[in-house]
mmCIF file of C-alpha atoms in Angstrom:
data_model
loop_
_atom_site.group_PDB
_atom_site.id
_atom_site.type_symbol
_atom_site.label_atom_id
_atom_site.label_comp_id
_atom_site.label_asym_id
_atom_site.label_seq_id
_atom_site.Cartn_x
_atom_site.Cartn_y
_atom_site.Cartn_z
ATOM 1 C CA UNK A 3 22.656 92.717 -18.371
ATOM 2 C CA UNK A 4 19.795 90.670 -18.338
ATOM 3 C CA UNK A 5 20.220 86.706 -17.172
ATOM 4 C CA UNK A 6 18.807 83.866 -18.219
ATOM 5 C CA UNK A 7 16.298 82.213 -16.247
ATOM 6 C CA UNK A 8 17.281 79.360 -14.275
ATOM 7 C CA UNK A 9 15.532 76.042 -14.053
ATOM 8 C CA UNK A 10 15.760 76.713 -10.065
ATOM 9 C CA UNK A 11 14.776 80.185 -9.989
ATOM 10 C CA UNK A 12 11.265 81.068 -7.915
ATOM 11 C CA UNK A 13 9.745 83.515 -10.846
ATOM 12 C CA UNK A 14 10.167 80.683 -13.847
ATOM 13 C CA UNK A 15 7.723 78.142 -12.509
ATOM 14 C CA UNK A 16 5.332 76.827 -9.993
ATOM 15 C CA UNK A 17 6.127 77.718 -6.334
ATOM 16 C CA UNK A 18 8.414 75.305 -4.694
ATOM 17 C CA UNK A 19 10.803 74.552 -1.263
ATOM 18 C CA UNK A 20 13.410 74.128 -3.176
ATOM 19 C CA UNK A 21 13.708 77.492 -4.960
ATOM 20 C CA UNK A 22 17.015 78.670 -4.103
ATOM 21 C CA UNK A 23 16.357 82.116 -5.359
ATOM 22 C CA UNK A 24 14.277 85.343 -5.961
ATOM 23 C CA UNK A 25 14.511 87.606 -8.905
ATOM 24 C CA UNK A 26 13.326 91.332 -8.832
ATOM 25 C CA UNK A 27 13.588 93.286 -12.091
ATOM 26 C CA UNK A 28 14.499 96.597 -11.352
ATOM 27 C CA UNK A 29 11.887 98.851 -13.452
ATOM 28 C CA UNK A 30 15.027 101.789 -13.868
ATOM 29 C CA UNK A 31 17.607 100.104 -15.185
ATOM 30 C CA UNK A 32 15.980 97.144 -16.569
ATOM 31 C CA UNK A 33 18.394 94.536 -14.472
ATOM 32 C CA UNK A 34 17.469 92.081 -13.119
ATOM 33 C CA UNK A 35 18.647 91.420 -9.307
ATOM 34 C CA UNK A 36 19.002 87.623 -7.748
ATOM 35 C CA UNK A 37 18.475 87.278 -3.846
ATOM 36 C CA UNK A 38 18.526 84.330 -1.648
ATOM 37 C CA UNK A 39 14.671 83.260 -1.068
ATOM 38 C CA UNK A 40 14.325 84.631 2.586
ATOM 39 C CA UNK A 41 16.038 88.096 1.782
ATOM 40 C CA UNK A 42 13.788 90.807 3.001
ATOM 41 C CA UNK A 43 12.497 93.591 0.733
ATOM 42 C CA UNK A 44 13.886 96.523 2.574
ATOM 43 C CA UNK A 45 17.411 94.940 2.336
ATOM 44 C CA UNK A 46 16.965 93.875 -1.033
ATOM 45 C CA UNK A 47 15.654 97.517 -2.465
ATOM 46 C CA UNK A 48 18.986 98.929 -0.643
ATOM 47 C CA UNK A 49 21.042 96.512 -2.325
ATOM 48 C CA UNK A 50 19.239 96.885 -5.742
ATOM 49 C CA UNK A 51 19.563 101.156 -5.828
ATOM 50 C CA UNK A 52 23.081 100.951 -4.573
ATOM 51 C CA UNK A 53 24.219 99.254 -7.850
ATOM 52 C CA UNK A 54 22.389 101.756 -9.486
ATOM 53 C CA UNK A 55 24.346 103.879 -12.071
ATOM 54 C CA UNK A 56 24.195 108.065 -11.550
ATOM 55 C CA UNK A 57 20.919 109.534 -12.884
ATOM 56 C CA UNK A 58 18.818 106.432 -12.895
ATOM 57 C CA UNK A 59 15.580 106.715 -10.277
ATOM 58 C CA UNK A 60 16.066 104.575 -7.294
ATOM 59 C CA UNK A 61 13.072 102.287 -6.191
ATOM 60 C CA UNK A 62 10.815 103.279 -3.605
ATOM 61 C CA UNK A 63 9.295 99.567 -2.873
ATOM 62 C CA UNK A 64 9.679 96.103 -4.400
ATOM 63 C CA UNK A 65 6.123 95.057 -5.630
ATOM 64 C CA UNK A 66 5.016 91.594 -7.033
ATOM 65 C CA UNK A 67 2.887 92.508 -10.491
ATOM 66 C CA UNK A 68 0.802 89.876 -12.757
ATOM 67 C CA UNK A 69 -1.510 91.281 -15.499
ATOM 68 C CA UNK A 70 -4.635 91.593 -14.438
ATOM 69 C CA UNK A 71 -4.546 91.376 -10.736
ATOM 70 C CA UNK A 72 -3.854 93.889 -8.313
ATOM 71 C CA UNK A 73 -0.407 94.076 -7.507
ATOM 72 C CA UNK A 74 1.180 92.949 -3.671
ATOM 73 C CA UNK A 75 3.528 95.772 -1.967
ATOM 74 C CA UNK A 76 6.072 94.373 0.296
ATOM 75 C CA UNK A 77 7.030 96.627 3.032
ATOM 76 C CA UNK A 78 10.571 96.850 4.120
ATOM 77 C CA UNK A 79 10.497 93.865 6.558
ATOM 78 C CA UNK A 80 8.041 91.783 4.602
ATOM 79 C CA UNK A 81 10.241 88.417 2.985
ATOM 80 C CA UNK A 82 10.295 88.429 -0.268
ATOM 81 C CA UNK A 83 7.988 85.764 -1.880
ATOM 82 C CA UNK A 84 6.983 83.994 -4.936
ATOM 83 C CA UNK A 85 3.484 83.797 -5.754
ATOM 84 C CA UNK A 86 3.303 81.643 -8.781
ATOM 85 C CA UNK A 87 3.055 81.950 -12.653
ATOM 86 C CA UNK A 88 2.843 85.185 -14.381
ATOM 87 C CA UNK A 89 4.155 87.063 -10.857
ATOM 88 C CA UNK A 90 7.218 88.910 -11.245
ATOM 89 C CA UNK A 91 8.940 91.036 -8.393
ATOM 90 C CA UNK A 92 9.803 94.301 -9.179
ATOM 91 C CA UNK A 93 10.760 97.492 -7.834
ATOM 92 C CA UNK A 94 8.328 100.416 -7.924
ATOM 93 C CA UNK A 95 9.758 103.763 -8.863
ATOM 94 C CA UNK A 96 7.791 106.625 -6.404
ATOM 95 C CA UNK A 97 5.249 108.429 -7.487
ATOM 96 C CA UNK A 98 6.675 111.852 -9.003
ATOM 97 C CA UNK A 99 10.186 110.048 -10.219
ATOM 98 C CA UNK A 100 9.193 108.954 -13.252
ATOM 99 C CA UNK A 101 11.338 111.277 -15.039
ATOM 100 C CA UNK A 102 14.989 112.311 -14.669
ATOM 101 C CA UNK A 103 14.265 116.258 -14.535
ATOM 102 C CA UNK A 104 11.710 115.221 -11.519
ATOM 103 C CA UNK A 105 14.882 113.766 -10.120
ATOM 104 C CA UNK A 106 17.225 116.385 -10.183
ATOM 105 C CA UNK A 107 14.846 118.662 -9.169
ATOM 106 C CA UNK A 108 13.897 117.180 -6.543
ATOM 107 C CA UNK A 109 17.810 117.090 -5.503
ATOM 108 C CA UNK A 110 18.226 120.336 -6.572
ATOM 109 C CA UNK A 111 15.039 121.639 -4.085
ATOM 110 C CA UNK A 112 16.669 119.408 -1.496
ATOM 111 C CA UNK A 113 19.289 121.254 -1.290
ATOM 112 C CA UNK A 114 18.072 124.626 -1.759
ATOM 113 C CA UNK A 115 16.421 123.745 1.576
ATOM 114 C CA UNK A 116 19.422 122.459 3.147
ATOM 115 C CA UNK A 117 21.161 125.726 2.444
ATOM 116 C CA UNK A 118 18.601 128.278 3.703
ATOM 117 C CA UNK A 119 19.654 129.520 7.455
ATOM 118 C CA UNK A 120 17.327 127.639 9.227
ATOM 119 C CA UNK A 121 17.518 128.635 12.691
ATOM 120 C CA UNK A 122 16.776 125.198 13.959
ATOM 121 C CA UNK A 123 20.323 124.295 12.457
ATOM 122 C CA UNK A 124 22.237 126.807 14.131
ATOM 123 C CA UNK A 125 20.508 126.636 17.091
ATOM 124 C CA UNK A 126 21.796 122.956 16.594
ATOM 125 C CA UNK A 127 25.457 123.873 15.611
ATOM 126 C CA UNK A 128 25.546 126.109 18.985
ATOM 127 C CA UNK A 129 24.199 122.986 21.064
ATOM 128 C CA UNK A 130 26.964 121.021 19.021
ATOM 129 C CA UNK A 131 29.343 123.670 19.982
ATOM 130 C CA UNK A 132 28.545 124.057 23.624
ATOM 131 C CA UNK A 133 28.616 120.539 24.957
ATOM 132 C CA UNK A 134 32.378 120.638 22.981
ATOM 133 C CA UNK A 135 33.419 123.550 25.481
ATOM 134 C CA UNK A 136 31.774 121.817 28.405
ATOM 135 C CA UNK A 137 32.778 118.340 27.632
ATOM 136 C CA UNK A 138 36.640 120.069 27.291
ATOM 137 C CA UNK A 139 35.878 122.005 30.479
ATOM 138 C CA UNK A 140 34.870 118.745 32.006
ATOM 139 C CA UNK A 141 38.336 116.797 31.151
ATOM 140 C CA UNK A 142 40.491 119.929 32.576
ATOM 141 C CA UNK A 143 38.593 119.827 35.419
ATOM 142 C CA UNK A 144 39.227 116.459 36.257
ATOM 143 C CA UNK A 145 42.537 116.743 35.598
ATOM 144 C CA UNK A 146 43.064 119.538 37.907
ATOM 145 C CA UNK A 147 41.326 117.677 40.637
ATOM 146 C CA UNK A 148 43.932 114.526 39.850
ATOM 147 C CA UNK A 149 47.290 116.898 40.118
ATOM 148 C CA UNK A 150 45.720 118.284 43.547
ATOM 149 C CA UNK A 151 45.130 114.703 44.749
ATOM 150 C CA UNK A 152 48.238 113.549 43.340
ATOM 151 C CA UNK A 153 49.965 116.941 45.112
ATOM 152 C CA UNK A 154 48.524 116.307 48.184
ATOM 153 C CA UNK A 155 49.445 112.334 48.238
ATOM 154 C CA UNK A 156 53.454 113.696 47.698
ATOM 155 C CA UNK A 157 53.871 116.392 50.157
ATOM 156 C CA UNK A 158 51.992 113.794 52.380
ATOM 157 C CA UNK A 159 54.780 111.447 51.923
ATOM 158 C CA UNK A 160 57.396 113.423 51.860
ATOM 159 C CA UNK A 161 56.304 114.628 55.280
ATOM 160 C CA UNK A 162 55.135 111.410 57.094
ATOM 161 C CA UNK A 163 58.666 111.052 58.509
ATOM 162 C CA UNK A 164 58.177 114.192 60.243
ATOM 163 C CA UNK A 165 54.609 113.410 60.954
ATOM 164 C CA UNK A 166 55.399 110.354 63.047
ATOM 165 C CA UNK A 167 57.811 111.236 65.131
#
């Protein structure tokens, strides 16, 4: 769904104030994504591989490109900016991705990993299980303590009568 430049838009002419907006063309999908012209990249890369349909390769980095100069990388905090005529934002695909199979193997390795007993993760999961007993242990406790308090206070009362004469 590719859009039609706009007369206002920061990649169809020179560099301007009064650009209201910034448009990356995501490599992947070939859409093109519209973002307010102080947007940062990181938010704008989330924002871009979010709408991204299953199987296409997310972005790694949003890059501004113009044949034949070297490119500017925008790190996630950098705003996004317009450099001019002939520079076009748009998102890099990492190194490796290029190709769906890389994808899904990469997925598929992830979570090979995930599923190995790593004793790091049940060392974790016992932690995690632990400090659920003690925090439990801690709440009984401290109700115990109330209902002797609370004990004590009654049979005070109940006795002060006695007590005083």
């Amino acid at each position: 769904m590719p859009e039609e430049p706009a007369s206002n838009s920061a990649t169809s002419g020179p560099p301007s104030a009064s650009a209201l907006f910034i448009e990356v063309n995501c490599k992947s999908s070939g859409n093109i994504r519209r973002f307010s012209a102080a947007t940062k990249a990181g938010f704008a890369l989330q924002i871009i591989n979010r709408k991204l349909d299953d199987g296409v390769v997310p972005g790694s980095y949003i890059e501004a490109v113009k044949e034949g100069e070297e490119s500017v990388s925008f790190g996630p905090t950098s705003v996004l900016a317009d450099y001019g005529d002939g520079w076009k934002l748009q998102t890099v695909v990492g190194e490796g991705f290029e190709r769906e199979k890389d994808v899904q193997a990469t997925h598929s390795q992830f979570a090979t990993i995930m599923d190995q007993d790593d004793p790091d993760i049940k060392v974790r999961k016992r932690t995690e299980r632990g400090n659920n007993v003690l925090y439990i242990g801690r709440i009984f406790l401290a109700l115990s303590i109330m209902a002797l308090f609370g004990s004590i206070l009654t049979w005070g009362l109940e006795n002060l009568p006695s007590l005083i004469r």
